[in-house]
Coordinates of C-alpha atoms in Angstrom, one line a residue:
Q41 CA -17.2 -21.8 39.1
R42 CA -14.5 -23.7 40.6
K43 CA -15.9 -23.4 44.0
N44 CA -19.8 -23.8 43.0
P45 CA -20.6 -26.9 44.4
F46 CA -23.7 -26.4 40.8
S47 CA -21.6 -26.6 38.8
S48 CA -21.0 -30.1 37.0
D49 CA -18.1 -28.9 34.4
D50 CA -15.5 -31.5 35.1
R51 CA -12.3 -29.0 33.3
L52 CA -12.4 -27.0 35.5
S53 CA -11.3 -28.8 38.9
S54 CA -8.2 -30.5 37.3
K55 CA -6.7 -27.1 36.3
P56 CA -4.4 -25.5 38.9
V57 CA -6.5 -22.3 40.3
H58 CA -3.8 -19.6 39.6
T59 CA -0.7 -19.1 37.6
H60 CA 2.4 -16.9 38.0
R61 CA 4.4 -15.0 35.6
G62 CA 7.1 -17.1 34.9
D63 CA 4.1 -19.9 33.6
P64 CA 3.9 -20.0 30.2
T65 CA 0.3 -20.0 30.4
Y66 CA 0.0 -17.5 32.7
G67 CA -2.4 -14.5 31.0
R68 CA -3.7 -16.6 28.2
P69 CA -7.3 -18.9 27.7
P70 CA -7.3 -22.5 28.7
E71 CA -6.8 -24.4 25.4
G72 CA -9.8 -25.7 23.4
S73 CA -11.6 -22.5 25.2
R74 CA -14.5 -20.2 23.4
T75 CA -12.3 -18.2 24.7
E76 CA -9.4 -19.4 23.5
Q77 CA -11.5 -19.8 19.9
R78 CA -12.4 -16.2 20.0
G79 CA -9.4 -14.7 20.2
K80 CA -8.6 -17.4 17.6
D81 CA -10.9 -15.2 15.9
A82 CA -10.1 -12.3 16.3
H83 CA -6.6 -11.9 16.0
S84 CA -7.5 -13.6 12.1
H85 CA -10.2 -11.0 11.8
V86 CA -7.4 -8.2 12.2
G87 CA -5.0 -9.9 10.4
K88 CA -7.5 -9.4 7.3
E89 CA -8.1 -5.9 7.9
V90 CA -4.2 -4.9 8.2
E91 CA -4.1 -6.7 4.4
E92 CA -6.3 -4.4 3.1
L93 CA -5.5 -1.5 4.5
C94 CA -1.7 -2.1 3.2
L95 CA -3.8 -2.9 -0.6
I96 CA -5.6 0.7 -0.3
I97 CA -2.2 2.4 0.9
R98 CA -0.7 0.2 -2.4
N99 CA -3.4 1.6 -4.6
T100 CA -4.6 5.1 -3.3
G101 CA -1.1 5.7 -2.7
Q102 CA 2.2 7.1 -5.5
V103 CA 5.4 5.9 -5.7
G104 CA 8.8 7.3 -4.5
E105 CA 12.1 7.6 -5.2
D106 CA 13.0 4.8 -2.9
G107 CA 10.6 2.7 -4.5
H108 CA 7.9 2.5 -1.2
V109 CA 4.3 3.9 -2.3
S110 CA 3.6 6.6 0.3
V111 CA 0.4 8.4 1.0
T112 CA -0.6 11.0 3.6
F113 CA -2.9 10.5 6.6
G114 CA -5.4 12.4 5.3
Q115 CA -6.2 11.2 1.8
L116 CA -5.1 7.4 3.6
F117 CA -8.1 8.5 6.4
E118 CA -10.7 10.0 3.6
T119 CA -10.6 7.0 2.4
Y120 CA -10.3 4.1 4.7
V121 CA -13.3 5.6 6.8
T122 CA -15.5 4.4 4.3
I123 CA -14.8 1.2 4.7
S124 CA -13.9 0.9 8.3
N125 CA -13.6 3.5 11.0
K126 CA -10.8 1.8 12.7
V127 CA -8.4 3.5 10.5
V128 CA -5.5 4.4 12.9
G129 CA -5.8 1.3 15.8
I130 CA -6.0 -1.1 11.5
L131 CA -2.2 1.5 11.0
L132 CA -0.8 1.1 14.8
R133 CA -1.0 -2.8 14.7
A134 CA 0.9 -2.5 11.0
R135 CA 3.4 -0.9 12.2
K136 CA 3.8 -3.1 15.4
H137 CA 4.5 -6.2 12.3
G138 CA 6.4 -3.8 9.9
L139 CA 4.1 -3.2 7.6
V140 CA 3.5 0.6 7.2
H141 CA 6.1 3.4 8.6
F142 CA 5.1 6.5 9.7
E143 CA 6.5 9.4 12.1
G144 CA 4.4 9.6 15.7
E145 CA 3.4 7.6 18.2
M146 CA -0.5 7.8 17.3
L147 CA -2.4 9.7 14.6
W148 CA -5.1 12.7 15.3
Q149 CA -7.9 13.4 12.2
G150 CA -7.0 16.7 11.0
K151 CA -4.0 18.3 12.7
D152 CA -1.9 15.0 11.3
D153 CA -3.5 14.8 7.9
D154 CA -0.2 15.4 6.4
V155 CA 2.1 12.7 8.3
V156 CA 3.3 10.4 5.8
I157 CA 2.6 6.6 5.9
T158 CA 4.6 4.3 3.7
L159 CA 4.2 1.4 2.6
L160 CA 7.3 -1.0 3.5

């Protein structure tokens, strides 16, 4: 759009054309843009799904000797799949934030049904 002579968006001409890896704005949408707002909305939505997943683990799991609630992936998948088909992605996000623990990089339905997921 910067090179488009028919563009009337003045915001485009005031911003630098290229950013570099050391620049704090590198890989980020312009502040106040609709893209930035969509990213914030998506982040909020995923956060809510992670909270919901933790609640489901707490409600369906068993309290272990260490005091943590655990559930097998198979049991969680059967419970959670009726709510969302993104259970594996949400589990990975929850692990990234230190909310759950399980062995392995990825969980597969059928193959990993006996993997224990622990709510931290």
